[in-house]
PDB file of C-alpha atoms in Angstrom:
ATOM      1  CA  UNK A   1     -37.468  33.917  15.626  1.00 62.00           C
ATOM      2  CA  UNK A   2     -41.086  33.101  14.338  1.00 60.00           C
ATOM      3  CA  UNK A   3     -41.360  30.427  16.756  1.00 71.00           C
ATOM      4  CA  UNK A   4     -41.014  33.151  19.209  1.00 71.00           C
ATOM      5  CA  UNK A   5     -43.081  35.621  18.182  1.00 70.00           C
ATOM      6  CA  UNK A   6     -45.909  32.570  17.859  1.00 77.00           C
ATOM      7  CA  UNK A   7     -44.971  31.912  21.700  1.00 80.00           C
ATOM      8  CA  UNK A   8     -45.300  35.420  22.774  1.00 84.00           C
ATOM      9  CA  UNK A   9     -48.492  35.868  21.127  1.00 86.00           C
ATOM     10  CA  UNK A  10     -49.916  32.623  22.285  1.00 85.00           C
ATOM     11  CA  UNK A  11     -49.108  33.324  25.625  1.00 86.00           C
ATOM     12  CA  UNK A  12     -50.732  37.146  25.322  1.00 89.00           C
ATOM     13  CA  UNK A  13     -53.967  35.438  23.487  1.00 92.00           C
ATOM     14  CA  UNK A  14     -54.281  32.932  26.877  1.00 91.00           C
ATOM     15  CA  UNK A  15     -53.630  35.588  28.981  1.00 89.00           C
ATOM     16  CA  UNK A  16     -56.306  37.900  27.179  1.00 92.00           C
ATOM     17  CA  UNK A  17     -58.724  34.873  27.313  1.00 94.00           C
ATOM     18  CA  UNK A  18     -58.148  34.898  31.094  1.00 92.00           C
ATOM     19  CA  UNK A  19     -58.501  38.770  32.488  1.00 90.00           C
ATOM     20  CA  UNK A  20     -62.078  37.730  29.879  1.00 92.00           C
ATOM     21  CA  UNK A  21     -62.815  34.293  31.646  1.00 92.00           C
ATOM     22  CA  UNK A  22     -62.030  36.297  35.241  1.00 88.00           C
ATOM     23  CA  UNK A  23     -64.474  38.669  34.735  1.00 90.00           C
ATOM     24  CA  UNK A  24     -67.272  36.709  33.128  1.00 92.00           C
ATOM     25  CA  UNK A  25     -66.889  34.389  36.389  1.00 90.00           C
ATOM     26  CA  UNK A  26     -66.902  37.596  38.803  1.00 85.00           C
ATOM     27  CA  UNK A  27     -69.951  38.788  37.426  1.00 87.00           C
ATOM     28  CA  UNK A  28     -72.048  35.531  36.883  1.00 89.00           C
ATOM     29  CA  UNK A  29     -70.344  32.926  38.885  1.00 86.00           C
ATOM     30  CA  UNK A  30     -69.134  29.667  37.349  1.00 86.00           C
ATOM     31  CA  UNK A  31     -72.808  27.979  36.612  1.00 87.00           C
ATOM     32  CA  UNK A  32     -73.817  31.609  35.112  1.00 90.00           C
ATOM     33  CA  UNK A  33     -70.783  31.584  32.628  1.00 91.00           C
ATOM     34  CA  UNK A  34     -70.207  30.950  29.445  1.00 94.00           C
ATOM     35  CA  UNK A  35     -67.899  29.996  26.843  1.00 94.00           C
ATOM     36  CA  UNK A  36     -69.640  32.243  24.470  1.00 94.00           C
ATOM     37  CA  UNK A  37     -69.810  35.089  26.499  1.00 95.00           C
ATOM     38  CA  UNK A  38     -65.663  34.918  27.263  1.00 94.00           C
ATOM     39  CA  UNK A  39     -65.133  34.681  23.744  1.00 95.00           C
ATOM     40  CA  UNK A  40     -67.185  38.057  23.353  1.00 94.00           C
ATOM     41  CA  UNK A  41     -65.657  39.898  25.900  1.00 93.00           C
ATOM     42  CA  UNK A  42     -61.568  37.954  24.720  1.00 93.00           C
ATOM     43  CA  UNK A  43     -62.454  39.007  21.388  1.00 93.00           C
ATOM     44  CA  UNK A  44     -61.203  35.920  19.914  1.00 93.00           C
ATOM     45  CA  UNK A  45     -62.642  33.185  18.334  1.00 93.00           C
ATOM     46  CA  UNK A  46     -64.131  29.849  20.125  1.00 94.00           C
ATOM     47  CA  UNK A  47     -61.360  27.641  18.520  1.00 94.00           C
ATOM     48  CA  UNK A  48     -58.749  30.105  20.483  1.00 93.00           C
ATOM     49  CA  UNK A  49     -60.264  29.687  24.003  1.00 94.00           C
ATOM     50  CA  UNK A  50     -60.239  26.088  23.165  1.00 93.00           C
ATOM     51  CA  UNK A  51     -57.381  26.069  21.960  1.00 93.00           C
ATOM     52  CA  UNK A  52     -56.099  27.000  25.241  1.00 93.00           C
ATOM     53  CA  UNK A  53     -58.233  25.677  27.451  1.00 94.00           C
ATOM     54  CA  UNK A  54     -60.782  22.538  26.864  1.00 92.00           C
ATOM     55  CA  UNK A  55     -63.756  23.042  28.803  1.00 91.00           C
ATOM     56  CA  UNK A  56     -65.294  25.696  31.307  1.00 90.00           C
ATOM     57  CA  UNK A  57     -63.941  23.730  34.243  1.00 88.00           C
ATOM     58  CA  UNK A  58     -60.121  24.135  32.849  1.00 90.00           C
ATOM     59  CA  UNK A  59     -61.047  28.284  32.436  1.00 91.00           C
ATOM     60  CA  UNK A  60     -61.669  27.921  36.116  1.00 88.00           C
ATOM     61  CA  UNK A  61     -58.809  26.041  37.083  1.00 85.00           C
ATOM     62  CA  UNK A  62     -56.647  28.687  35.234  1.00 87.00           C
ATOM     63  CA  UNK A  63     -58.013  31.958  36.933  1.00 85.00           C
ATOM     64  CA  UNK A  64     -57.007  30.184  40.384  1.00 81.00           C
ATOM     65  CA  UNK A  65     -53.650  29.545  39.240  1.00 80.00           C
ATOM     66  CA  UNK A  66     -52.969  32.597  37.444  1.00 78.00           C
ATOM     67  CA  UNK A  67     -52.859  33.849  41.152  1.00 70.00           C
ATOM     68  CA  UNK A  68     -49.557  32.159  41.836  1.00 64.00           C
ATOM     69  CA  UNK A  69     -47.387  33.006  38.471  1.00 60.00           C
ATOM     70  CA  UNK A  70     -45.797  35.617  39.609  1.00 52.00           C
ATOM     71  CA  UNK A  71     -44.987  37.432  43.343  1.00 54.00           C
ATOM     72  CA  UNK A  72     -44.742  41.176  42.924  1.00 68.00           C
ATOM     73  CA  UNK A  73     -44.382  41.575  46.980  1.00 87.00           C
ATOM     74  CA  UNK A  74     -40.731  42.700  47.399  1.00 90.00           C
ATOM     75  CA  UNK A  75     -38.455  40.318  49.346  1.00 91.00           C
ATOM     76  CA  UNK A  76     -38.199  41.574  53.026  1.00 95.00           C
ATOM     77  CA  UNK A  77     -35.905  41.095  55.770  1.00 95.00           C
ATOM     78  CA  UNK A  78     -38.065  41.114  58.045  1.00 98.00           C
ATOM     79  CA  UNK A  79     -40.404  38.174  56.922  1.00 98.00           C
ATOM     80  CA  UNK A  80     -43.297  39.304  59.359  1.00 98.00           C
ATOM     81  CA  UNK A  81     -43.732  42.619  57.406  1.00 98.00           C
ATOM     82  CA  UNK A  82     -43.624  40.458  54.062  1.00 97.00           C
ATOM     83  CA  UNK A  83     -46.030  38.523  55.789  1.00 97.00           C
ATOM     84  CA  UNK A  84     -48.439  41.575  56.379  1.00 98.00           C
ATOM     85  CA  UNK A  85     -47.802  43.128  52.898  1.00 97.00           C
ATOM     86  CA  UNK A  86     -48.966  39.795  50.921  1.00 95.00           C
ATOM     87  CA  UNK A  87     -52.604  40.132  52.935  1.00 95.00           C
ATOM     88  CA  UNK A  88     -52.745  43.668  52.020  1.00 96.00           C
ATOM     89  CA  UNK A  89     -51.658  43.944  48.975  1.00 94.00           C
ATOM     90  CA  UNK A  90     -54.329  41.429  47.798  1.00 91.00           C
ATOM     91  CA  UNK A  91     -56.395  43.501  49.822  1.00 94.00           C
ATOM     92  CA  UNK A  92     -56.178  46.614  47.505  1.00 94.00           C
ATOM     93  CA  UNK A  93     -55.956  44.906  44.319  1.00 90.00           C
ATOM     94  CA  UNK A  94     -59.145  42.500  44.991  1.00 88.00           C
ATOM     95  CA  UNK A  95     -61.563  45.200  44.259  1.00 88.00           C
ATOM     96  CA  UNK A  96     -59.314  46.396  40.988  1.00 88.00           C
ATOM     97  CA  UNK A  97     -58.565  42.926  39.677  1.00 85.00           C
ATOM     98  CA  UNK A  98     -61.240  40.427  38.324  1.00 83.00           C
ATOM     99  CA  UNK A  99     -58.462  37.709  38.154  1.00 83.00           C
ATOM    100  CA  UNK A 100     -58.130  38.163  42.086  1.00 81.00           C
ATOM    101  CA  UNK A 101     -61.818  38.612  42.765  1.00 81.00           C
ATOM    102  CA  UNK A 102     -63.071  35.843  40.446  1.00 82.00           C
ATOM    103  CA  UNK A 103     -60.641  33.267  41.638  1.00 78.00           C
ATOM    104  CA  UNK A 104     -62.073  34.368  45.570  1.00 76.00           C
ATOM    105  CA  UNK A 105     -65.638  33.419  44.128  1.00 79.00           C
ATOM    106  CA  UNK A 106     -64.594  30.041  42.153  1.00 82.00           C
ATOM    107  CA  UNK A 107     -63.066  29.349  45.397  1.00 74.00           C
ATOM    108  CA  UNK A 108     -65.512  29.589  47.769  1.00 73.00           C
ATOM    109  CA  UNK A 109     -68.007  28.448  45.283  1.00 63.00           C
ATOM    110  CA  UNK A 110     -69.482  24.787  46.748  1.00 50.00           C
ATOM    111  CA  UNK A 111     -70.154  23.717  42.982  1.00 51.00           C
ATOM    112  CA  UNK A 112     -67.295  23.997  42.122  1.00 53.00           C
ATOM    113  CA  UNK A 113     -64.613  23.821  45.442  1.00 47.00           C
ATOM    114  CA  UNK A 114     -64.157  20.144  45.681  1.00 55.00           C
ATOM    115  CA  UNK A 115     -63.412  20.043  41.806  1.00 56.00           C
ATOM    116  CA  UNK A 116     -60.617  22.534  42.137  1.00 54.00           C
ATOM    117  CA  UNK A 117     -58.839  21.230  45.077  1.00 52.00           C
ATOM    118  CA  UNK A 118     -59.900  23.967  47.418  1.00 56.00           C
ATOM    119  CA  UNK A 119     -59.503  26.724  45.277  1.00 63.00           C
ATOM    120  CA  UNK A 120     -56.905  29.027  45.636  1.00 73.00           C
ATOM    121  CA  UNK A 121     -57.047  28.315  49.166  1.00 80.00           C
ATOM    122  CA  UNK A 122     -54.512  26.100  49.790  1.00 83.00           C
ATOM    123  CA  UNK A 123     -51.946  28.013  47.683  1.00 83.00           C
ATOM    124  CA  UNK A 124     -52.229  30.886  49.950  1.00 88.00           C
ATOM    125  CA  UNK A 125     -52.099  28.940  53.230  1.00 92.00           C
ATOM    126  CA  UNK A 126     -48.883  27.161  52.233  1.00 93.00           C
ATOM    127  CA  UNK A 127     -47.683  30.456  50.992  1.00 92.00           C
ATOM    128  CA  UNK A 128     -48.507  32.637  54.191  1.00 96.00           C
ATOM    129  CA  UNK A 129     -46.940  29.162  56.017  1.00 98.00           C
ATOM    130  CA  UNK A 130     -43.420  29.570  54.675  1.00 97.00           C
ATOM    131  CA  UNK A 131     -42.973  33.114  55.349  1.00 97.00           C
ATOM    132  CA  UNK A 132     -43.812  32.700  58.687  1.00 98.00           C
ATOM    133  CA  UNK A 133     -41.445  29.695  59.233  1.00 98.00           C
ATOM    134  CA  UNK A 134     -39.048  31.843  57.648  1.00 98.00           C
ATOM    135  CA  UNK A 135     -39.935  34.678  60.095  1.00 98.00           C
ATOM    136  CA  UNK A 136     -39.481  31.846  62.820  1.00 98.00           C
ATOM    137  CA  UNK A 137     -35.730  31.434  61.013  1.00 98.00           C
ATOM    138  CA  UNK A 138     -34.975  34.941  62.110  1.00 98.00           C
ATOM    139  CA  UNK A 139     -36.183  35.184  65.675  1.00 98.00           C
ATOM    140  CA  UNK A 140     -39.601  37.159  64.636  1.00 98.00           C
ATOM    141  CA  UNK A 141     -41.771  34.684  65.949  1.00 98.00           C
ATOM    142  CA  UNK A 142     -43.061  34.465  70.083  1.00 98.00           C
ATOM    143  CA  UNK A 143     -42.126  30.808  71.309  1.00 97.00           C
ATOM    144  CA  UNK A 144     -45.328  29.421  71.204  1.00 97.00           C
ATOM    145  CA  UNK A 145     -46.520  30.420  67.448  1.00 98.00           C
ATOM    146  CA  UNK A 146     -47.156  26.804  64.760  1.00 98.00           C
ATOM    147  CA  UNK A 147     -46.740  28.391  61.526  1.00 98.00           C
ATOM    148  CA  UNK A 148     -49.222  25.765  59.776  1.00 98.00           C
ATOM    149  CA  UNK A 149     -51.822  26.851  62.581  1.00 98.00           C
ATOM    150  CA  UNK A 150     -50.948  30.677  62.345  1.00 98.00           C
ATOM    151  CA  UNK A 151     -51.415  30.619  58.448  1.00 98.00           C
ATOM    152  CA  UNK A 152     -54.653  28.104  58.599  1.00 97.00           C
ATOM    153  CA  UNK A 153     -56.019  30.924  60.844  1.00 97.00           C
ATOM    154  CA  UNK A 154     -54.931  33.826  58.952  1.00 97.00           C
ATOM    155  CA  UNK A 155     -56.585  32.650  55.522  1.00 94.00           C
ATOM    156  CA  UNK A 156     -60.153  31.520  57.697  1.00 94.00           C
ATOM    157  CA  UNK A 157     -60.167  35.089  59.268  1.00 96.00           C
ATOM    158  CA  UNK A 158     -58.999  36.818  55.355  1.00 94.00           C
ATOM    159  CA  UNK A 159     -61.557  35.005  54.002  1.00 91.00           C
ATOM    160  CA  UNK A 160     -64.038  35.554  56.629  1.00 93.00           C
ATOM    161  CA  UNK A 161     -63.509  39.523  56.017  1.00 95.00           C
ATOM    162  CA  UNK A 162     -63.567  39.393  52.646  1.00 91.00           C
ATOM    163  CA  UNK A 163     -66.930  37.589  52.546  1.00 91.00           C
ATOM    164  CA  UNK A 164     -68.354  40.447  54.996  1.00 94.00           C
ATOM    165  CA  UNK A 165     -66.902  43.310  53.411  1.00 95.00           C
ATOM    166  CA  UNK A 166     -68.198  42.247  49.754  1.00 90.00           C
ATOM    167  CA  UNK A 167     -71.783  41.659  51.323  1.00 92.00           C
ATOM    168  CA  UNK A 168     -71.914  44.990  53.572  1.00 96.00           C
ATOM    169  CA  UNK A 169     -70.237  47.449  51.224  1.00 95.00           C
ATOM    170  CA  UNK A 170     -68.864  45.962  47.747  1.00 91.00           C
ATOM    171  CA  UNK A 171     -65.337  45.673  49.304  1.00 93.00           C
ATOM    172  CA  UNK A 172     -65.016  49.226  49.843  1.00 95.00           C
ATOM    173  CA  UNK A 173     -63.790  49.173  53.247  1.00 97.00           C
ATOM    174  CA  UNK A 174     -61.386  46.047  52.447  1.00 96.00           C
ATOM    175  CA  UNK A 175     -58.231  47.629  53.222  1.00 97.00           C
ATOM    176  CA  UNK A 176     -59.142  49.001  56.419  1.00 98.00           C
ATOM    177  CA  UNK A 177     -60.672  45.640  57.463  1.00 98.00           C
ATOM    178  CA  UNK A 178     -57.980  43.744  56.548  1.00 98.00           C
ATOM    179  CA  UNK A 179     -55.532  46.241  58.136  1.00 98.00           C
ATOM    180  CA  UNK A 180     -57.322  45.530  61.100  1.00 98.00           C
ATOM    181  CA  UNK A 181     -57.081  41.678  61.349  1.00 98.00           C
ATOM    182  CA  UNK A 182     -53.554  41.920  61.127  1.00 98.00           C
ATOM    183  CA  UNK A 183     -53.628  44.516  64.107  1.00 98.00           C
ATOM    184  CA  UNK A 184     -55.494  42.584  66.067  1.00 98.00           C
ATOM    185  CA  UNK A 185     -53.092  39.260  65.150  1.00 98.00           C
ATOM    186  CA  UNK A 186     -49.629  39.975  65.149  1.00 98.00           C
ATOM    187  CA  UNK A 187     -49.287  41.411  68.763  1.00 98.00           C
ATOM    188  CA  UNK A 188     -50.027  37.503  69.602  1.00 98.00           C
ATOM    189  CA  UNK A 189     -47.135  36.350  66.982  1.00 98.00           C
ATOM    190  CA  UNK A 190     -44.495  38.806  66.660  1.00 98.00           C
ATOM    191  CA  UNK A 191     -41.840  39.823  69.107  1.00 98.00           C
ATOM    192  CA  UNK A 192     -42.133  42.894  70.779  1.00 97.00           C
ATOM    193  CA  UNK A 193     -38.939  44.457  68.986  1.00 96.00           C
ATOM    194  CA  UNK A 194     -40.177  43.658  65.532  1.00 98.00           C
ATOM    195  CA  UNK A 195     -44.000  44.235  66.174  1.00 98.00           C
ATOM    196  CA  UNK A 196     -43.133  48.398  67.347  1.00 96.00           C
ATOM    197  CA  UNK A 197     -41.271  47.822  63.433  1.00 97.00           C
ATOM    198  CA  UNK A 198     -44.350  46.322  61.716  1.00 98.00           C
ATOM    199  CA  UNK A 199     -46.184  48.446  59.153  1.00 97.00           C
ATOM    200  CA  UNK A 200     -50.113  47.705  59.009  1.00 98.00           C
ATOM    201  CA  UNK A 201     -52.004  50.766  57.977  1.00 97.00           C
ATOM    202  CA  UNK A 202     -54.743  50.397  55.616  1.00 98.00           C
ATOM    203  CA  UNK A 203     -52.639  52.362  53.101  1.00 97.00           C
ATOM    204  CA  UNK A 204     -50.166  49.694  52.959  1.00 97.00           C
ATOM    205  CA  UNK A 205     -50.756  47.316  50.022  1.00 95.00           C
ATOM    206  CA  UNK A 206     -51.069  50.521  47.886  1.00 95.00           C
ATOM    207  CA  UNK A 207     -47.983  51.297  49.399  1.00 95.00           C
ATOM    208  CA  UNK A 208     -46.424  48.143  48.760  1.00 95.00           C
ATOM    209  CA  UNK A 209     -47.915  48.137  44.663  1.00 92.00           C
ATOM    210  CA  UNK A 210     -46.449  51.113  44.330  1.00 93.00           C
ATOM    211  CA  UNK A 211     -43.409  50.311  45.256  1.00 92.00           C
ATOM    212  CA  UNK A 212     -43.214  46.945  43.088  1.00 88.00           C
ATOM    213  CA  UNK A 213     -44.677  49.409  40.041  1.00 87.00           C
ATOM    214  CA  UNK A 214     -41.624  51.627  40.269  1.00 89.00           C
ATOM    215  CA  UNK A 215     -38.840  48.644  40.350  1.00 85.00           C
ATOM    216  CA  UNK A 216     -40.483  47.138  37.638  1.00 82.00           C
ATOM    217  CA  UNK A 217     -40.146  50.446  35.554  1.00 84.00           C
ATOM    218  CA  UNK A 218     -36.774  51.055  36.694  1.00 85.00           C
ATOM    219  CA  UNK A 219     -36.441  47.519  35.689  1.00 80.00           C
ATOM    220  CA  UNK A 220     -38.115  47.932  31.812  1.00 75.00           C
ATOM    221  CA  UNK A 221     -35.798  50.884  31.574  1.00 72.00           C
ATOM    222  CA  UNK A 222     -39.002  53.304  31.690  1.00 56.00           C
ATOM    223  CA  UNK A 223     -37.803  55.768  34.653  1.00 53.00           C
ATOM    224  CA  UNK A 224     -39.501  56.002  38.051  1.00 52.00           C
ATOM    225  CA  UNK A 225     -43.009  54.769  38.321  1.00 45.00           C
ATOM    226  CA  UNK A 226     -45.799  57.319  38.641  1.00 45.00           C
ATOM    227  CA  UNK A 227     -44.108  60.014  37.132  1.00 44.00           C
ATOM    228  CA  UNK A 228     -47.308  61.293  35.726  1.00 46.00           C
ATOM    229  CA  UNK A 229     -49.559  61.890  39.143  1.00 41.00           C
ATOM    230  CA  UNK A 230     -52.831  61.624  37.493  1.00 44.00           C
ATOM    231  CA  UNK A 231     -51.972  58.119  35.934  1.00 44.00           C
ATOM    232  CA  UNK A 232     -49.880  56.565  38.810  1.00 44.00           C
ATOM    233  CA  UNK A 233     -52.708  54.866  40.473  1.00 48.00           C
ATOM    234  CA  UNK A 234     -53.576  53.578  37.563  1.00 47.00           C
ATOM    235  CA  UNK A 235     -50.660  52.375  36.169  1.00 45.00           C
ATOM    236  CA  UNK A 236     -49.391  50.865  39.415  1.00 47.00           C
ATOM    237  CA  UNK A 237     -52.601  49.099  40.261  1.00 47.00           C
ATOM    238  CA  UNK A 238     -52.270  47.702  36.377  1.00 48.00           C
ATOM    239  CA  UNK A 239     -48.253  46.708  36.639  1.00 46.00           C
ATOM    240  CA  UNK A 240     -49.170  44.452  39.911  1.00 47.00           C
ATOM    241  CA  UNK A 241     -51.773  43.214  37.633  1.00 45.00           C
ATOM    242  CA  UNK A 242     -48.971  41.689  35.833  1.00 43.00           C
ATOM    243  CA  UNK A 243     -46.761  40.850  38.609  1.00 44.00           C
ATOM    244  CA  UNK A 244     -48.981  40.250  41.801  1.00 44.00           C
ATOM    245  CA  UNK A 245     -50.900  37.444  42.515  1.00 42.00           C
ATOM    246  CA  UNK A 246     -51.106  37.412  46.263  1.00 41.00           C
ATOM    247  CA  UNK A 247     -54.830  36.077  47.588  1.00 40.00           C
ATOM    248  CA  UNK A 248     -58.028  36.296  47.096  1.00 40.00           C
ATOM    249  CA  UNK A 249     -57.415  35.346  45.823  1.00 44.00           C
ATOM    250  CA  UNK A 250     -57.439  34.565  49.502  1.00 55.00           C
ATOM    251  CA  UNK A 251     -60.664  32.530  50.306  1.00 50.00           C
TER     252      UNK A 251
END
């Protein structure tokens, strides 16, 4: 039993020390960083975040990964609208997640890209890659669609939109760019009868948190999610936190 309390704590401490080493990275880059300044905002002591991790460089490393713990994007049946709801679900949480933001800037960082193995960027191309061979399983797919190509040229475009929308308007309009790359896209990659089916608004990945907020709660054994209106936003964007790491993460 005290072995497992020791686990769980260890395992909150290095996830405290990350959400810390996420935003430090967000808001200086990785040459701006420091140790020092992650232990300040962790609130633990220098021996912890080395305990953990052994140089700036492994910090790094983990904020990418962290992306690809967990997958809080419900399980469709239709693989195409998984397919959407990964893009914009990272879409709503990059701009309310430092994990997801910071790991977009350590990947596109040149310092630092070769070093990491591209980032998070090839995580999220193989991931986008197997739902669409997965949609191409099920007959979702027009004839002539590669889903290597398709997902190589999904993550350029993500990433191309994220980079514009953080330099024109601090990712406030994210969503609704987002929402429309994937309008523009899938009526070249989707059949007809599942493309009429597809849902792509730019509420979506709220949409989609939401919904992965309230099975987790249902889940825990704490009721429906968002019960309390004034703290559902909140409290979903924060349970995804936990349970979504879908892109930025893309690019």
């Amino acid at each position: 039993m005290v072995s497992v309390v020791r686990q769980e704590r260890a395992l909150r401490t290095r996830r405290l020390i990350l959400e810390a080493a996420a935003s430090v990275f967000d808001e200086f880059g990785y040459e701006g960083a420091t140790i020092g300044e992650v232990v300040s905002r962790a609130g633990v002591t220098r021996g912890a975040v080395y305990f953990h991790f052994a140089s700036k460089r492994d910090l790094a490393q983990g904020v990418v990964e962290e992306q690809f713990v967990q997958d809080g994007v419900p399980e469709r049946s239709c693989k195409l609208q998984e397919f959407v709801d990964t893009g914009m679900v990272v879409a709503y949480l990059m701009p309310r997640d430092p994990l997801l933001s910071a790991g977009a800037r350590l990947s596109l960082g040149q310092d630092l890209f070769d070093d990491l193995g591209g980032g998070a960027i090839p995580g999220w191309i193989n991931r986008f890659e197997a739902l669409l061979v997965a949609a191409g399983e099920r007959g979702e797919l027009l004839p002539h669609v590669v889903p290597a190509d398709t997902a190589w040229l999904l993550v350029g475009a993500w990433t191309g939109v994220q980079i514009q929308s953080q330099k024109l308007c601090g990712r406030a309009d994210l969503e609704r760019r987002v929402s429309g790359l994937y309008q523009h896209l899938m009526p070249s990659i989707a059949v007809p009868g599942v493309l009429g089916s597809l849902q792509m608004g730019p509420n979506r990945g709220a949409q989609v948190v939401a919904e992965a907020a309230a099975a987790r709660a249902v889940v825990e054994g704490g009721g429906p999610a968002g019960a309390d209106s004034g703290t559902a936003d909140g409290e979903a964007a924060g349970a995804a936190r936990a349970e979504v790491r879908t892109g930025a993460g893309v690019g």
